Short mmCIF file of N, CA and C in Angstrom, two decimals:
data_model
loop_
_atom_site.label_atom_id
_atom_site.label_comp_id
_atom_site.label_asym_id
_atom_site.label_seq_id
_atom_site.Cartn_x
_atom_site.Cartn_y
_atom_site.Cartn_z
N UNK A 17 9.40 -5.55 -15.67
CA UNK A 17 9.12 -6.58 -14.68
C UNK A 17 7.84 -7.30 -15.08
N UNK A 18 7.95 -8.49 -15.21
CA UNK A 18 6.79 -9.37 -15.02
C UNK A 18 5.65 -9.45 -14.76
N UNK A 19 4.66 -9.48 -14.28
CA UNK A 19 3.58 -9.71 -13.29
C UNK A 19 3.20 -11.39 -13.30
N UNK A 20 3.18 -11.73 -12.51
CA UNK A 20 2.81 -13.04 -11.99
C UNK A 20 2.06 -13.23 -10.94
N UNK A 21 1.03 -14.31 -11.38
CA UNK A 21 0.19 -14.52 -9.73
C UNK A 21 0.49 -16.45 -9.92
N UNK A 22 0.06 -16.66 -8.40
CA UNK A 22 -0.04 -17.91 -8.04
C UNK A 22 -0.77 -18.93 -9.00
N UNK A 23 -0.84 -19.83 -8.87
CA UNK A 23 -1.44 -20.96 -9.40
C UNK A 23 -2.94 -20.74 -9.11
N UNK A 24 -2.94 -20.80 -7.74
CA UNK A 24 -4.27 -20.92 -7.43
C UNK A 24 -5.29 -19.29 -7.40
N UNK A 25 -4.24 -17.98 -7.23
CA UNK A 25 -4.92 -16.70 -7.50
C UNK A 25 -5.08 -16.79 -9.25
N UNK A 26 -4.89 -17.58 -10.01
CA UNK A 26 -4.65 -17.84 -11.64
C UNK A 26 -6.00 -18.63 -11.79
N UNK A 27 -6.13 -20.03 -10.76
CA UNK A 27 -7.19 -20.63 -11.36
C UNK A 27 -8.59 -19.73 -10.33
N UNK A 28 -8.22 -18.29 -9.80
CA UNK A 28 -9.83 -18.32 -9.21
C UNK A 28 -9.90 -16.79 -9.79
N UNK A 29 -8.77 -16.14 -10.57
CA UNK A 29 -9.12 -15.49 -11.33
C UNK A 29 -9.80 -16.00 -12.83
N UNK A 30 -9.30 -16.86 -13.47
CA UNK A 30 -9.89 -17.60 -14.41
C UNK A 30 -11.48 -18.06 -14.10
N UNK A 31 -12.14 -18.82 -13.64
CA UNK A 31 -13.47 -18.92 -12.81
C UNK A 31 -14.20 -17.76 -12.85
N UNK A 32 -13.50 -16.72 -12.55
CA UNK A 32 -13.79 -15.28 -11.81
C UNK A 32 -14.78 -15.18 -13.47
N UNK A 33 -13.53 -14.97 -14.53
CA UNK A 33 -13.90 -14.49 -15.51
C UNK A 33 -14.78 -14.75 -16.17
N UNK A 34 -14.93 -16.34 -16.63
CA UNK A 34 -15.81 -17.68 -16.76
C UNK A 34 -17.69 -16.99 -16.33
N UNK A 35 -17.20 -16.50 -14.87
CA UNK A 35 -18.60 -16.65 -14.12
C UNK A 35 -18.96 -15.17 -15.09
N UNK A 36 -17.72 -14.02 -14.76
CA UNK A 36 -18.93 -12.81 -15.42
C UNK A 36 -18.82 -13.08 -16.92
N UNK A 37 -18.62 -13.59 -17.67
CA UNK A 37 -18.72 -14.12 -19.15
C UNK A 37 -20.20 -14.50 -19.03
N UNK A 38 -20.58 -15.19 -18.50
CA UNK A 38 -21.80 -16.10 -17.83
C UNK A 38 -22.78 -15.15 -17.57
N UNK A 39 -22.69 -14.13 -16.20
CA UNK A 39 -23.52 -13.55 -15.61
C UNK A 39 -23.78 -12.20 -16.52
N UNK A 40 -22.99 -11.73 -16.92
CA UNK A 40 -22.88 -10.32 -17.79
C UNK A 40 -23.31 -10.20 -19.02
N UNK A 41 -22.48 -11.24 -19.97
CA UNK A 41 -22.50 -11.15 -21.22
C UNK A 41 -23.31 -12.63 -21.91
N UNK A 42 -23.78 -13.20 -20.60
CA UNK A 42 -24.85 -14.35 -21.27
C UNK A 42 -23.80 -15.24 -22.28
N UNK A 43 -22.75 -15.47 -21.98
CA UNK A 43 -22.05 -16.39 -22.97
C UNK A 43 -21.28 -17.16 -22.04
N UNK A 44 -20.67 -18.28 -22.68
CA UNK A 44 -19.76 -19.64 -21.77
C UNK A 44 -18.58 -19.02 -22.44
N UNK A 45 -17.39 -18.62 -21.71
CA UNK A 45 -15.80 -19.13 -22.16
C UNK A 45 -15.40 -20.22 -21.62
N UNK A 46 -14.49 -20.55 -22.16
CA UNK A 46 -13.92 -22.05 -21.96
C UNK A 46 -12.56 -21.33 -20.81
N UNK A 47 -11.97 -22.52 -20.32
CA UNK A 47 -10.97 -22.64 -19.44
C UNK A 47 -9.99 -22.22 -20.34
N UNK A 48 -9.23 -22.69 -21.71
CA UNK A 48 -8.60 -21.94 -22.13
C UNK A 48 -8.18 -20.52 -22.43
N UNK A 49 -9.59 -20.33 -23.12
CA UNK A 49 -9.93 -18.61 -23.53
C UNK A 49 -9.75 -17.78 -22.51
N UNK A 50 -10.26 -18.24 -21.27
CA UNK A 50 -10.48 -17.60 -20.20
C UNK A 50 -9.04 -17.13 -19.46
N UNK A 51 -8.00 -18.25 -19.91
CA UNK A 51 -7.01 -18.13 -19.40
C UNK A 51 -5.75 -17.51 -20.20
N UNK A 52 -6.43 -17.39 -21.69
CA UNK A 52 -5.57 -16.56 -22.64
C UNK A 52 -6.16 -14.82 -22.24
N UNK A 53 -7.37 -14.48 -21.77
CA UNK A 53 -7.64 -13.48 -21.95
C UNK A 53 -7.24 -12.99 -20.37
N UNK A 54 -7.03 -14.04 -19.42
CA UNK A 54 -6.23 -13.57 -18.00
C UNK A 54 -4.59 -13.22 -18.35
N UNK A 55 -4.17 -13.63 -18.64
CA UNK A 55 -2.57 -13.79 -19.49
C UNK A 55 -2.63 -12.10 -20.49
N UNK A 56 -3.42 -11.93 -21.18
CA UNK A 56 -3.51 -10.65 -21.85
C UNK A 56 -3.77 -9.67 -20.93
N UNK A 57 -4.41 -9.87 -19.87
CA UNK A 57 -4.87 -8.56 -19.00
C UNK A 57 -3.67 -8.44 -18.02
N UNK A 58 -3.03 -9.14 -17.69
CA UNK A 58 -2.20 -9.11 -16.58
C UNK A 58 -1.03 -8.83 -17.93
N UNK A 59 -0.13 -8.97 -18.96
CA UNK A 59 0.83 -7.81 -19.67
C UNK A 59 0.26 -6.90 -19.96
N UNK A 60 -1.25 -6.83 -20.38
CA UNK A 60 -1.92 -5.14 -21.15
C UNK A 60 -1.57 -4.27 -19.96
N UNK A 61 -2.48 -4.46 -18.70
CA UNK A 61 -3.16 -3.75 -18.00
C UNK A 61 -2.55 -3.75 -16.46
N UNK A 62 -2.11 -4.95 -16.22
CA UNK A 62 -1.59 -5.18 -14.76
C UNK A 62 -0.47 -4.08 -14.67
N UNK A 63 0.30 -4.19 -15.51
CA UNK A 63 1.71 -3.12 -15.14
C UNK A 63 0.75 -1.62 -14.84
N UNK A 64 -0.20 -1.31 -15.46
CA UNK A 64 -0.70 -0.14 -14.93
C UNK A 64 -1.32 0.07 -13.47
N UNK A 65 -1.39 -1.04 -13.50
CA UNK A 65 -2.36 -1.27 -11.84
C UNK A 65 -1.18 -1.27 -10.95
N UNK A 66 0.27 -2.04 -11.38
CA UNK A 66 1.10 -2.37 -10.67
C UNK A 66 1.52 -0.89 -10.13
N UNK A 67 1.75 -0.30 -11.31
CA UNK A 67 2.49 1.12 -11.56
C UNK A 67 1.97 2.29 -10.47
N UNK A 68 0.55 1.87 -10.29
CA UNK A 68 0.17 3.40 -9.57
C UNK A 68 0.06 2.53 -8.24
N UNK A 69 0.24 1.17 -7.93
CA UNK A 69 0.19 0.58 -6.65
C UNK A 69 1.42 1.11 -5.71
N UNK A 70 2.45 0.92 -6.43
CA UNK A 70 3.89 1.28 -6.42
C UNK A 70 3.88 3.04 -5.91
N UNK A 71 3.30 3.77 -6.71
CA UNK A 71 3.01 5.17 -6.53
C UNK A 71 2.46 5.16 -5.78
N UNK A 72 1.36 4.87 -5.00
CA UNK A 72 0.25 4.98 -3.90
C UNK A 72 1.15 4.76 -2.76
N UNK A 73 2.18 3.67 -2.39
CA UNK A 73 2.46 3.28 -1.72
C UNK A 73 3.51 4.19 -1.26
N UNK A 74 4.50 4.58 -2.33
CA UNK A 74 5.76 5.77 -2.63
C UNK A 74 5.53 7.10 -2.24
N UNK A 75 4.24 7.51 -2.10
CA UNK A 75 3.61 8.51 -1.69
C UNK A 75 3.19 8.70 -0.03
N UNK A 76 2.84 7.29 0.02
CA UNK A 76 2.30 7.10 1.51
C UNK A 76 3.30 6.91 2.24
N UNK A 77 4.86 6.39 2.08
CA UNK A 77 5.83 5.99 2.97
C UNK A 77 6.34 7.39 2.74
N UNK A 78 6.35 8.64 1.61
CA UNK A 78 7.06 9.91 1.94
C UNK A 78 6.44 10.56 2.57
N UNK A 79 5.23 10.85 2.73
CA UNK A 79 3.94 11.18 3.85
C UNK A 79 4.57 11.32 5.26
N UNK A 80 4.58 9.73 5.68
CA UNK A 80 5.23 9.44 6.37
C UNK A 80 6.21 9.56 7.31
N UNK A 81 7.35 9.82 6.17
CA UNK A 81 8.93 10.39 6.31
C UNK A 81 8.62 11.65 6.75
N UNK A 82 7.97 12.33 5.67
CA UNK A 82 7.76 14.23 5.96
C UNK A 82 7.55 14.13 7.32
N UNK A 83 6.44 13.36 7.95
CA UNK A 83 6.11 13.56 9.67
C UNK A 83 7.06 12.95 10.59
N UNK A 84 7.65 12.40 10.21
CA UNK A 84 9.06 12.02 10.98
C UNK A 84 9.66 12.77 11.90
N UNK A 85 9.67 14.14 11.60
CA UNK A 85 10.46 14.76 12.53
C UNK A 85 9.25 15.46 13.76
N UNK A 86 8.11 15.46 13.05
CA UNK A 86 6.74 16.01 14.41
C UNK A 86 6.58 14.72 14.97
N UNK A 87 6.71 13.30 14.38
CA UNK A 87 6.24 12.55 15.50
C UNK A 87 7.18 12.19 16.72
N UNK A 88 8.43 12.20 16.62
CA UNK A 88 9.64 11.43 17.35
C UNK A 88 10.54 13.13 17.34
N UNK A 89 10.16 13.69 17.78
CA UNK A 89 10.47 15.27 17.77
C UNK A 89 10.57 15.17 19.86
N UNK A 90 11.73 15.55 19.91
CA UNK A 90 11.67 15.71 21.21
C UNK A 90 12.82 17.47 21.60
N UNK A 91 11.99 18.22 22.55
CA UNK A 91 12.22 19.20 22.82
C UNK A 91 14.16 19.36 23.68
N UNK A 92 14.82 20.17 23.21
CA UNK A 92 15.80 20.15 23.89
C UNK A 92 15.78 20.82 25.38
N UNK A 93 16.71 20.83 26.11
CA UNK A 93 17.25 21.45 27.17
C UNK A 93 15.72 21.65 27.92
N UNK A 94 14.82 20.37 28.15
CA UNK A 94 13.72 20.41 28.30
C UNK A 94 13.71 19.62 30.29
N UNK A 95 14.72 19.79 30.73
CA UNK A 95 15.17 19.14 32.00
C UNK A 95 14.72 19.97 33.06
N UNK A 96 14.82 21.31 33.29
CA UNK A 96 13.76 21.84 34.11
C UNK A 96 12.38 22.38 33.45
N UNK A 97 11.93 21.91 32.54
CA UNK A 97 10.86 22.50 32.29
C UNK A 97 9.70 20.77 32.68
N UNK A 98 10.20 19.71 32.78
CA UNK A 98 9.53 18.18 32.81
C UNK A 98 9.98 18.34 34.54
N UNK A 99 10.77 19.29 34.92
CA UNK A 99 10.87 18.87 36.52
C UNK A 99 9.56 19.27 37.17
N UNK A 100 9.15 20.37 36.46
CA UNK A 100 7.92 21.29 36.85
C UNK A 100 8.01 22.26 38.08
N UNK A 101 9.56 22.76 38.25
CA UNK A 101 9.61 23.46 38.65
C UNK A 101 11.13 24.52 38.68
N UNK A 102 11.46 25.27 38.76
CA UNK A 102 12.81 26.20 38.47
C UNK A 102 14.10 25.41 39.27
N UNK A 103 13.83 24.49 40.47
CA UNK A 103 15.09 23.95 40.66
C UNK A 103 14.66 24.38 42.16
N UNK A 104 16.06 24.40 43.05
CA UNK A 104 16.25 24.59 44.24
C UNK A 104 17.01 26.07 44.03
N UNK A 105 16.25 26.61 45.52
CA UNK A 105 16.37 28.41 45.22
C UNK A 105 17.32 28.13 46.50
N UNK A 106 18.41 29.35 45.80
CA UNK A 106 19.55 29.57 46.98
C UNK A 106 19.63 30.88 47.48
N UNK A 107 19.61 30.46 48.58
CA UNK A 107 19.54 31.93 49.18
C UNK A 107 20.75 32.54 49.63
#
């Protein structure tokens, strides 16, 4: 699968990079470079980010599931015990 971002998550990741090129490494990249080396990180590296996002998430919805039956768990033959009391006594 792919990875793709928007146009505009593309041009403010690009910027992004630009600025710490700038702030970090004391050097200018250009808009191109910047956008060949966004393009390389998102096939190198994104599928790995994607990969354990996918897992994090796969983990948290079986979590989930497992508690399924304690949360929506309802007691049977539970009709005189919610009356709060044994019923009507016959004598």
């Amino acid at each position: 699968m792919t990875i793709e971002i928007s146009n505009e998550a593309s041009k403010a990741a690009i910027a992004s990079i630009q600025r710490y090129f700038s702030e970090n490494l004391d050097e200018e990249i250009g808009n191109l470079a910047a956008g060949a080396l966004l393009g390389f990180f998102l096939k190198e590296i994104g599928p790995v980010v994607y990969n354990q996002a996918v897992a994090d998430a796969q983990a948290r919805l079986q979590a989930r599931v497992a508690e399924l039956d304690v949360e929506v768990y309802e007691e049977p033959f539970a009709y005189w015990t919610k009356q709060g009391k044994a019923g009507r006594q016959r004598e």
